[in-house]
PDB file of C-alpha atoms in Angstrom:
ATOM      1  CA  UNK A  19       0.000   0.000   0.000  1.00 30.00           C
ATOM      2  CA  UNK A  20       1.440   3.354  -1.034  1.00 36.00           C
ATOM      3  CA  UNK A  21       1.197   6.421   1.150  1.00 33.00           C
ATOM      4  CA  UNK A  22       4.207   6.485   3.477  1.00 31.00           C
ATOM      5  CA  UNK A  23       7.376   8.509   3.217  1.00 35.00           C
ATOM      6  CA  UNK A  24       8.481  12.087   3.513  1.00 35.00           C
ATOM      7  CA  UNK A  25       5.814  14.702   3.042  1.00 34.00           C
ATOM      8  CA  UNK A  26       5.581  17.166   0.195  1.00 38.00           C
ATOM      9  CA  UNK A  27       2.908  19.663   1.116  1.00 38.00           C
ATOM     10  CA  UNK A  28       0.723  21.847  -0.981  1.00 40.00           C
ATOM     11  CA  UNK A  29       1.987  24.577  -3.272  1.00 42.00           C
ATOM     12  CA  UNK A  30       0.147  27.451  -4.968  1.00 43.00           C
ATOM     13  CA  UNK A  31      -2.039  25.658  -7.501  1.00 44.00           C
ATOM     14  CA  UNK A  32      -4.359  28.614  -8.130  1.00 61.00           C
ATOM     15  CA  UNK A  33      -1.647  30.715  -9.761  1.00 88.00           C
ATOM     16  CA  UNK A  34       0.863  28.087 -10.880  1.00 96.00           C
ATOM     17  CA  UNK A  35       1.337  26.457 -14.297  1.00 97.00           C
ATOM     18  CA  UNK A  36       3.830  23.839 -15.522  1.00 98.00           C
ATOM     19  CA  UNK A  37       5.099  26.561 -17.862  1.00 98.00           C
ATOM     20  CA  UNK A  38       6.297  28.530 -14.832  1.00 98.00           C
ATOM     21  CA  UNK A  39       9.277  26.130 -14.754  1.00 98.00           C
ATOM     22  CA  UNK A  40      11.985  26.577 -17.387  1.00 98.00           C
ATOM     23  CA  UNK A  41      12.674  24.086 -20.185  1.00 98.00           C
ATOM     24  CA  UNK A  42       9.226  22.520 -20.538  1.00 98.00           C
ATOM     25  CA  UNK A  43       9.787  20.409 -23.663  1.00 98.00           C
ATOM     26  CA  UNK A  44       6.793  18.050 -23.759  1.00 98.00           C
ATOM     27  CA  UNK A  45       3.349  18.632 -22.265  1.00 98.00           C
ATOM     28  CA  UNK A  46       0.515  16.219 -22.983  1.00 98.00           C
ATOM     29  CA  UNK A  47      -2.452  17.068 -20.788  1.00 98.00           C
ATOM     30  CA  UNK A  48      -5.575  15.236 -19.643  1.00 98.00           C
ATOM     31  CA  UNK A  49      -8.689  15.747 -21.788  1.00 97.00           C
ATOM     32  CA  UNK A  50      -6.818  18.268 -23.933  1.00 98.00           C
ATOM     33  CA  UNK A  51      -6.034  18.091 -27.667  1.00 98.00           C
ATOM     34  CA  UNK A  52      -6.876  14.367 -27.879  1.00 98.00           C
ATOM     35  CA  UNK A  53      -8.173  13.335 -31.322  1.00 98.00           C
ATOM     36  CA  UNK A  54      -9.777  10.132 -32.615  1.00 98.00           C
ATOM     37  CA  UNK A  55     -10.149   9.197 -36.286  1.00 98.00           C
ATOM     38  CA  UNK A  56     -11.826   5.775 -35.881  1.00 98.00           C
ATOM     39  CA  UNK A  57     -14.584   4.486 -33.642  1.00 98.00           C
ATOM     40  CA  UNK A  58     -14.754   1.080 -31.992  1.00 96.00           C
ATOM     41  CA  UNK A  59     -16.075  -0.418 -35.243  1.00 97.00           C
ATOM     42  CA  UNK A  60     -13.173   1.050 -37.282  1.00 97.00           C
ATOM     43  CA  UNK A  61     -15.488   3.567 -38.940  1.00 98.00           C
ATOM     44  CA  UNK A  62     -13.923   6.916 -39.877  1.00 98.00           C
ATOM     45  CA  UNK A  63     -14.767   9.727 -37.446  1.00 98.00           C
ATOM     46  CA  UNK A  64     -13.441  13.129 -36.443  1.00 98.00           C
ATOM     47  CA  UNK A  65     -13.835  13.391 -32.664  1.00 98.00           C
ATOM     48  CA  UNK A  66     -11.829  15.382 -30.138  1.00 98.00           C
ATOM     49  CA  UNK A  67     -11.701  15.948 -26.415  1.00 98.00           C
ATOM     50  CA  UNK A  68     -11.799  19.698 -26.998  1.00 98.00           C
ATOM     51  CA  UNK A  69     -15.090  19.391 -28.899  1.00 98.00           C
ATOM     52  CA  UNK A  70     -16.494  17.096 -26.225  1.00 97.00           C
ATOM     53  CA  UNK A  71     -17.717  14.481 -28.711  1.00 98.00           C
ATOM     54  CA  UNK A  72     -15.394  11.577 -27.876  1.00 98.00           C
ATOM     55  CA  UNK A  73     -17.177   8.233 -27.460  1.00 98.00           C
ATOM     56  CA  UNK A  74     -16.252   5.122 -25.487  1.00 97.00           C
ATOM     57  CA  UNK A  75     -13.472   3.136 -27.182  1.00 97.00           C
ATOM     58  CA  UNK A  76     -12.832   5.754 -29.878  1.00 98.00           C
ATOM     59  CA  UNK A  77      -9.419   5.059 -31.396  1.00 98.00           C
ATOM     60  CA  UNK A  78      -6.948   7.865 -30.656  1.00 98.00           C
ATOM     61  CA  UNK A  79      -4.609   8.913 -33.449  1.00 98.00           C
ATOM     62  CA  UNK A  80      -3.209  12.099 -31.893  1.00 98.00           C
ATOM     63  CA  UNK A  81      -2.490  13.517 -28.449  1.00 98.00           C
ATOM     64  CA  UNK A  82      -1.349  16.988 -29.349  1.00 98.00           C
ATOM     65  CA  UNK A  83       0.881  19.378 -27.447  1.00 98.00           C
ATOM     66  CA  UNK A  84      -0.468  21.681 -24.751  1.00 98.00           C
ATOM     67  CA  UNK A  85       0.485  25.250 -23.931  1.00 97.00           C
ATOM     68  CA  UNK A  86       3.493  26.665 -25.750  1.00 97.00           C
ATOM     69  CA  UNK A  87       5.019  23.224 -26.399  1.00 98.00           C
ATOM     70  CA  UNK A  88       4.975  21.682 -29.876  1.00 98.00           C
ATOM     71  CA  UNK A  89       5.740  17.939 -29.606  1.00 98.00           C
ATOM     72  CA  UNK A  90       2.767  15.672 -30.331  1.00 98.00           C
ATOM     73  CA  UNK A  91       2.106  11.966 -29.780  1.00 98.00           C
ATOM     74  CA  UNK A  92       0.696  10.205 -32.843  1.00 98.00           C
ATOM     75  CA  UNK A  93      -0.363   6.735 -33.967  1.00 98.00           C
ATOM     76  CA  UNK A  94      -1.439   5.870 -37.513  1.00 98.00           C
ATOM     77  CA  UNK A  95      -1.565   2.061 -37.235  1.00 97.00           C
ATOM     78  CA  UNK A  96      -5.088   0.957 -36.344  1.00 97.00           C
ATOM     79  CA  UNK A  97      -4.092  -1.985 -34.151  1.00 96.00           C
ATOM     80  CA  UNK A  98      -1.769   0.225 -32.068  1.00 98.00           C
ATOM     81  CA  UNK A  99      -4.130   3.153 -31.401  1.00 98.00           C
ATOM     82  CA  UNK A 100      -4.947   3.756 -27.741  1.00 98.00           C
ATOM     83  CA  UNK A 101      -8.606   4.179 -26.784  1.00 98.00           C
ATOM     84  CA  UNK A 102     -10.893   6.686 -25.132  1.00 98.00           C
ATOM     85  CA  UNK A 103     -12.564   5.736 -21.868  1.00 96.00           C
ATOM     86  CA  UNK A 104     -15.844   7.208 -20.604  1.00 95.00           C
ATOM     87  CA  UNK A 105     -15.819   5.699 -17.094  1.00 95.00           C
ATOM     88  CA  UNK A 106     -15.796   8.551 -14.601  1.00 95.00           C
ATOM     89  CA  UNK A 107     -12.500   7.648 -12.909  1.00 94.00           C
ATOM     90  CA  UNK A 108     -10.619   7.473 -16.212  1.00 97.00           C
ATOM     91  CA  UNK A 109     -12.368  10.175 -18.218  1.00 96.00           C
ATOM     92  CA  UNK A 110      -9.823  12.412 -19.912  1.00 97.00           C
ATOM     93  CA  UNK A 111      -7.127   9.743 -19.951  1.00 98.00           C
ATOM     94  CA  UNK A 112      -5.561   7.925 -22.872  1.00 98.00           C
ATOM     95  CA  UNK A 113      -6.176   4.188 -22.477  1.00 98.00           C
ATOM     96  CA  UNK A 114      -3.223   2.034 -23.539  1.00 98.00           C
ATOM     97  CA  UNK A 115      -5.566  -0.894 -23.612  1.00 95.00           C
ATOM     98  CA  UNK A 116      -4.607  -4.522 -23.017  1.00 90.00           C
ATOM     99  CA  UNK A 117      -0.870  -3.838 -23.280  1.00 87.00           C
ATOM    100  CA  UNK A 118      -1.121  -3.610 -27.062  1.00 94.00           C
ATOM    101  CA  UNK A 119      -1.090   0.145 -27.724  1.00 97.00           C
ATOM    102  CA  UNK A 120       1.569   2.847 -27.996  1.00 98.00           C
ATOM    103  CA  UNK A 121       2.231   6.248 -29.585  1.00 98.00           C
ATOM    104  CA  UNK A 122       5.189   7.903 -31.324  1.00 98.00           C
ATOM    105  CA  UNK A 123       6.467  11.389 -30.570  1.00 98.00           C
ATOM    106  CA  UNK A 124       6.745  13.454 -33.745  1.00 98.00           C
ATOM    107  CA  UNK A 125       9.987  15.007 -32.435  1.00 98.00           C
ATOM    108  CA  UNK A 126      12.711  13.037 -30.673  1.00 98.00           C
ATOM    109  CA  UNK A 127      13.729  14.212 -27.197  1.00 98.00           C
ATOM    110  CA  UNK A 128      17.415  13.878 -26.237  1.00 98.00           C
ATOM    111  CA  UNK A 129      18.215  14.522 -22.585  1.00 98.00           C
ATOM    112  CA  UNK A 130      21.972  14.889 -22.193  1.00 98.00           C
ATOM    113  CA  UNK A 131      22.086  16.345 -18.686  1.00 98.00           C
ATOM    114  CA  UNK A 132      19.691  17.790 -16.143  1.00 98.00           C
ATOM    115  CA  UNK A 133      16.095  16.737 -16.832  1.00 98.00           C
ATOM    116  CA  UNK A 134      12.757  15.796 -15.265  1.00 98.00           C
ATOM    117  CA  UNK A 135       9.883  13.546 -16.316  1.00 98.00           C
ATOM    118  CA  UNK A 136       6.400  13.705 -14.784  1.00 98.00           C
ATOM    119  CA  UNK A 137       3.635  11.148 -15.409  1.00 98.00           C
ATOM    120  CA  UNK A 138       0.120  10.986 -13.986  1.00 98.00           C
ATOM    121  CA  UNK A 139      -0.934   7.437 -14.762  1.00 98.00           C
ATOM    122  CA  UNK A 140      -2.680   4.283 -13.564  1.00 98.00           C
ATOM    123  CA  UNK A 141      -0.988   0.970 -14.419  1.00 98.00           C
ATOM    124  CA  UNK A 142      -3.719  -1.673 -14.563  1.00 97.00           C
ATOM    125  CA  UNK A 143      -1.553  -4.737 -15.141  1.00 97.00           C
ATOM    126  CA  UNK A 144       1.957  -5.192 -13.791  1.00 97.00           C
ATOM    127  CA  UNK A 145       2.196  -8.940 -14.383  1.00 96.00           C
ATOM    128  CA  UNK A 146       4.812  -8.236 -17.072  1.00 97.00           C
ATOM    129  CA  UNK A 147       7.367  -5.514 -17.816  1.00 98.00           C
ATOM    130  CA  UNK A 148       5.508  -2.313 -18.837  1.00 98.00           C
ATOM    131  CA  UNK A 149       7.356   0.616 -20.419  1.00 98.00           C
ATOM    132  CA  UNK A 150       6.195   4.190 -19.884  1.00 98.00           C
ATOM    133  CA  UNK A 151       8.502   5.882 -22.413  1.00 98.00           C
ATOM    134  CA  UNK A 152      11.508   4.876 -24.467  1.00 98.00           C
ATOM    135  CA  UNK A 153      13.066   4.618 -27.891  1.00 98.00           C
ATOM    136  CA  UNK A 154      14.790   1.224 -28.070  1.00 97.00           C
ATOM    137  CA  UNK A 155      15.232  -1.903 -25.975  1.00 96.00           C
ATOM    138  CA  UNK A 156      18.322  -0.233 -24.507  1.00 97.00           C
ATOM    139  CA  UNK A 157      16.752   3.200 -23.813  1.00 98.00           C
ATOM    140  CA  UNK A 158      13.602   3.328 -21.689  1.00 98.00           C
ATOM    141  CA  UNK A 159      11.797   4.024 -18.416  1.00 98.00           C
ATOM    142  CA  UNK A 160       9.553   1.178 -17.322  1.00 98.00           C
ATOM    143  CA  UNK A 161       7.840  -0.807 -14.596  1.00 98.00           C
ATOM    144  CA  UNK A 162       9.880  -3.958 -13.941  1.00 98.00           C
ATOM    145  CA  UNK A 163       7.362  -5.191 -11.370  1.00 97.00           C
ATOM    146  CA  UNK A 164       4.881  -3.783  -8.883  1.00 97.00           C
ATOM    147  CA  UNK A 165       7.801  -2.722  -6.674  1.00 97.00           C
ATOM    148  CA  UNK A 166      10.549  -1.764  -9.127  1.00 98.00           C
ATOM    149  CA  UNK A 167      10.931   0.826 -11.869  1.00 98.00           C
ATOM    150  CA  UNK A 168      13.970   0.979 -14.143  1.00 98.00           C
ATOM    151  CA  UNK A 169      15.601   3.468 -16.456  1.00 98.00           C
ATOM    152  CA  UNK A 170      18.144   2.486 -19.088  1.00 98.00           C
ATOM    153  CA  UNK A 171      20.438   5.184 -20.501  1.00 98.00           C
ATOM    154  CA  UNK A 172      22.850   4.219 -23.269  1.00 97.00           C
ATOM    155  CA  UNK A 173      22.152   0.586 -22.281  1.00 97.00           C
ATOM    156  CA  UNK A 174      23.171   1.238 -18.655  1.00 98.00           C
ATOM    157  CA  UNK A 175      20.415   0.522 -16.144  1.00 97.00           C
ATOM    158  CA  UNK A 176      19.397   2.148 -12.893  1.00 98.00           C
ATOM    159  CA  UNK A 177      16.847   0.352 -10.715  1.00 98.00           C
ATOM    160  CA  UNK A 178      14.529   1.999  -8.209  1.00 98.00           C
ATOM    161  CA  UNK A 179      13.363  -0.834  -5.963  1.00 98.00           C
ATOM    162  CA  UNK A 180      11.002  -0.197  -3.072  1.00 97.00           C
ATOM    163  CA  UNK A 181      11.130  -2.715  -0.225  1.00 95.00           C
ATOM    164  CA  UNK A 182       8.067  -1.664   1.750  1.00 93.00           C
ATOM    165  CA  UNK A 183       5.403  -0.642  -0.787  1.00 93.00           C
ATOM    166  CA  UNK A 184       4.062  -1.524  -4.224  1.00 96.00           C
ATOM    167  CA  UNK A 185       2.323   0.285  -7.057  1.00 97.00           C
ATOM    168  CA  UNK A 186      -1.456  -0.047  -6.920  1.00 96.00           C
ATOM    169  CA  UNK A 187      -3.246  -1.122 -10.090  1.00 97.00           C
ATOM    170  CA  UNK A 188      -6.483   0.600  -9.052  1.00 96.00           C
ATOM    171  CA  UNK A 189      -4.972   4.022  -8.287  1.00 96.00           C
ATOM    172  CA  UNK A 190      -3.499   6.919 -10.238  1.00 97.00           C
ATOM    173  CA  UNK A 191       0.073   7.797  -9.357  1.00 97.00           C
ATOM    174  CA  UNK A 192       2.239  10.796 -10.109  1.00 98.00           C
ATOM    175  CA  UNK A 193       5.703   9.473 -10.917  1.00 98.00           C
ATOM    176  CA  UNK A 194       8.512  12.014 -11.203  1.00 98.00           C
ATOM    177  CA  UNK A 195      11.959  11.064 -12.453  1.00 98.00           C
ATOM    178  CA  UNK A 196      14.717  13.647 -11.967  1.00 98.00           C
ATOM    179  CA  UNK A 197      18.373  13.794 -13.023  1.00 98.00           C
ATOM    180  CA  UNK A 198      20.422  16.525 -11.348  1.00 98.00           C
ATOM    181  CA  UNK A 199      23.588  18.348 -12.398  1.00 98.00           C
ATOM    182  CA  UNK A 200      25.734  15.524 -10.966  1.00 98.00           C
ATOM    183  CA  UNK A 201      24.029  12.992 -13.269  1.00 98.00           C
ATOM    184  CA  UNK A 202      22.220  11.503 -10.261  1.00 98.00           C
ATOM    185  CA  UNK A 203      18.734  10.027 -10.834  1.00 98.00           C
ATOM    186  CA  UNK A 204      15.948   9.967  -8.240  1.00 98.00           C
ATOM    187  CA  UNK A 205      12.389   8.661  -8.620  1.00 98.00           C
ATOM    188  CA  UNK A 206       9.506  10.106  -6.614  1.00 98.00           C
ATOM    189  CA  UNK A 207       6.030   8.575  -6.353  1.00 98.00           C
ATOM    190  CA  UNK A 208       2.803  10.004  -5.032  1.00 96.00           C
ATOM    191  CA  UNK A 209      -0.403   7.978  -5.122  1.00 95.00           C
ATOM    192  CA  UNK A 210      -3.568  10.012  -5.576  1.00 93.00           C
ATOM    193  CA  UNK A 211      -6.153   9.821  -2.832  1.00 83.00           C
ATOM    194  CA  UNK A 212      -6.181   8.965   0.873  1.00 66.00           C
ATOM    195  CA  UNK A 213      -3.923  11.884   1.787  1.00 73.00           C
ATOM    196  CA  UNK A 214      -0.747  10.184   0.636  1.00 83.00           C
ATOM    197  CA  UNK A 215       2.591  11.958   0.573  1.00 93.00           C
ATOM    198  CA  UNK A 216       5.488  11.925  -1.855  1.00 96.00           C
ATOM    199  CA  UNK A 217       7.830   8.966  -1.450  1.00 96.00           C
ATOM    200  CA  UNK A 218      11.358   8.597  -2.762  1.00 98.00           C
ATOM    201  CA  UNK A 219      11.088   5.237  -4.529  1.00 98.00           C
ATOM    202  CA  UNK A 220      14.069   3.023  -3.788  1.00 98.00           C
ATOM    203  CA  UNK A 221      17.563   4.508  -3.642  1.00 98.00           C
ATOM    204  CA  UNK A 222      18.020   8.214  -4.385  1.00 98.00           C
ATOM    205  CA  UNK A 223      20.855   9.928  -6.252  1.00 98.00           C
ATOM    206  CA  UNK A 224      21.960   7.015  -8.402  1.00 98.00           C
ATOM    207  CA  UNK A 225      24.580   8.200 -10.879  1.00 98.00           C
ATOM    208  CA  UNK A 226      24.231   7.516 -14.586  1.00 98.00           C
ATOM    209  CA  UNK A 227      25.417   9.937 -17.268  1.00 98.00           C
ATOM    210  CA  UNK A 228      24.589   9.709 -20.957  1.00 98.00           C
ATOM    211  CA  UNK A 229      21.895  10.735 -23.416  1.00 98.00           C
ATOM    212  CA  UNK A 230      18.407   9.535 -22.568  1.00 98.00           C
ATOM    213  CA  UNK A 231      16.422   9.444 -25.808  1.00 98.00           C
ATOM    214  CA  UNK A 232      12.624   9.348 -25.976  1.00 98.00           C
ATOM    215  CA  UNK A 233      10.623   8.694 -29.138  1.00 98.00           C
ATOM    216  CA  UNK A 234       7.817   6.441 -27.878  1.00 98.00           C
ATOM    217  CA  UNK A 235       5.013   6.777 -25.365  1.00 98.00           C
ATOM    218  CA  UNK A 236       3.622   3.590 -23.857  1.00 98.00           C
ATOM    219  CA  UNK A 237       6.458   1.280 -24.952  1.00 98.00           C
ATOM    220  CA  UNK A 238      10.239   1.171 -25.339  1.00 97.00           C
ATOM    221  CA  UNK A 239      10.964  -0.013 -28.877  1.00 96.00           C
ATOM    222  CA  UNK A 240       7.804  -0.120 -30.997  1.00 96.00           C
ATOM    223  CA  UNK A 241       5.411  -2.722 -29.589  1.00 95.00           C
ATOM    224  CA  UNK A 242       7.945  -3.843 -26.986  1.00 96.00           C
ATOM    225  CA  UNK A 243       6.956  -4.045 -23.291  1.00 97.00           C
ATOM    226  CA  UNK A 244       3.808  -2.025 -23.981  1.00 98.00           C
ATOM    227  CA  UNK A 245       2.257  -0.117 -21.082  1.00 98.00           C
ATOM    228  CA  UNK A 246      -1.123  -1.382 -19.880  1.00 98.00           C
ATOM    229  CA  UNK A 247      -3.271   1.273 -18.253  1.00 98.00           C
ATOM    230  CA  UNK A 248      -4.239   4.930 -18.395  1.00 98.00           C
ATOM    231  CA  UNK A 249      -2.162   8.098 -18.816  1.00 98.00           C
ATOM    232  CA  UNK A 250      -3.581  11.521 -18.016  1.00 98.00           C
ATOM    233  CA  UNK A 251      -0.520  13.789 -18.090  1.00 98.00           C
ATOM    234  CA  UNK A 252       3.015  13.541 -19.474  1.00 98.00           C
ATOM    235  CA  UNK A 253       5.573  16.329 -18.990  1.00 98.00           C
ATOM    236  CA  UNK A 254       9.283  16.497 -19.801  1.00 98.00           C
ATOM    237  CA  UNK A 255      11.661  19.264 -18.727  1.00 99.00           C
ATOM    238  CA  UNK A 256      14.861  18.943 -20.744  1.00 98.00           C
ATOM    239  CA  UNK A 257      17.260  21.144 -18.797  1.00 98.00           C
ATOM    240  CA  UNK A 258      15.579  21.430 -15.383  1.00 98.00           C
ATOM    241  CA  UNK A 259      15.697  19.194 -12.300  1.00 98.00           C
ATOM    242  CA  UNK A 260      12.440  19.835 -10.483  1.00 98.00           C
ATOM    243  CA  UNK A 261      12.997  21.005  -6.904  1.00 98.00           C
ATOM    244  CA  UNK A 262      10.885  19.839  -3.960  1.00 98.00           C
ATOM    245  CA  UNK A 263       8.911  23.100  -4.124  1.00 98.00           C
ATOM    246  CA  UNK A 264       8.314  22.701  -7.865  1.00 98.00           C
ATOM    247  CA  UNK A 265       7.196  19.110  -7.360  1.00 98.00           C
ATOM    248  CA  UNK A 266       4.763  20.295  -4.689  1.00 97.00           C
ATOM    249  CA  UNK A 267       3.324  22.848  -7.111  1.00 97.00           C
ATOM    250  CA  UNK A 268       3.094  20.154  -9.789  1.00 98.00           C
ATOM    251  CA  UNK A 269       1.184  17.832  -7.459  1.00 96.00           C
ATOM    252  CA  UNK A 270      -1.285  20.571  -6.603  1.00 95.00           C
ATOM    253  CA  UNK A 271      -1.732  21.474 -10.245  1.00 97.00           C
ATOM    254  CA  UNK A 272      -2.337  17.923 -11.441  1.00 96.00           C
ATOM    255  CA  UNK A 273      -4.494  16.824  -8.514  1.00 93.00           C
ATOM    256  CA  UNK A 274      -6.740  19.877  -8.770  1.00 91.00           C
ATOM    257  CA  UNK A 275      -7.469  19.490 -12.469  1.00 88.00           C
ATOM    258  CA  UNK A 276     -11.025  18.524 -13.341  1.00 80.00           C
ATOM    259  CA  UNK A 277      -9.767  15.299 -14.894  1.00 84.00           C
TER     260      UNK A 277
END
């Protein structure tokens, strides 16, 4: 059960935006700029979250950039398109259904130094390895199990293994991965609900230099270790290591969204 650990308290959600932090490179936001071009019967449609006409199991071909960012997630192969979900708890999320779906970024992200990744997601099946982002089988960030997450940079791995808690397949989590100016990686996890606090997941400040390349969302290499579950928000800061205060503001911002 998640919910222990050091506390990160509330920030200033009402006036804060992810764009208040420098180097926001990728911002995919819940219920925003999500487009579907096929329905559940493979009929051609033109639905969008912005228009409010998305239907259950619509097939998503684009999750477009939010704010001043410009990198989009796309999928043109019918069998690989994630789906729209109308259940209240998952409304606004992109459903990487049955561990068979993924999306491509239309611009590659190369993180050579300081960087941060933020995901608001719900993994629904952790019985196998499930990648969150990546580019190849040697460059990824993924769930290894319900207690371990792993990043591989230039084929060198760093494991974040928690001994006292596990990820919950019925809950949304905010997972933040940060590399500082000393090339040290730390993973932070906050489960949503029940008043939980931020937890440093496994060992902090694990050193691994190199270029972390991201081209895929919901897998590492195409159709490899596909994520199974829902994603509501994905943010990448290429050039900024989020501070504890910035993470607190991020939690407030994401938790207080309508979706």
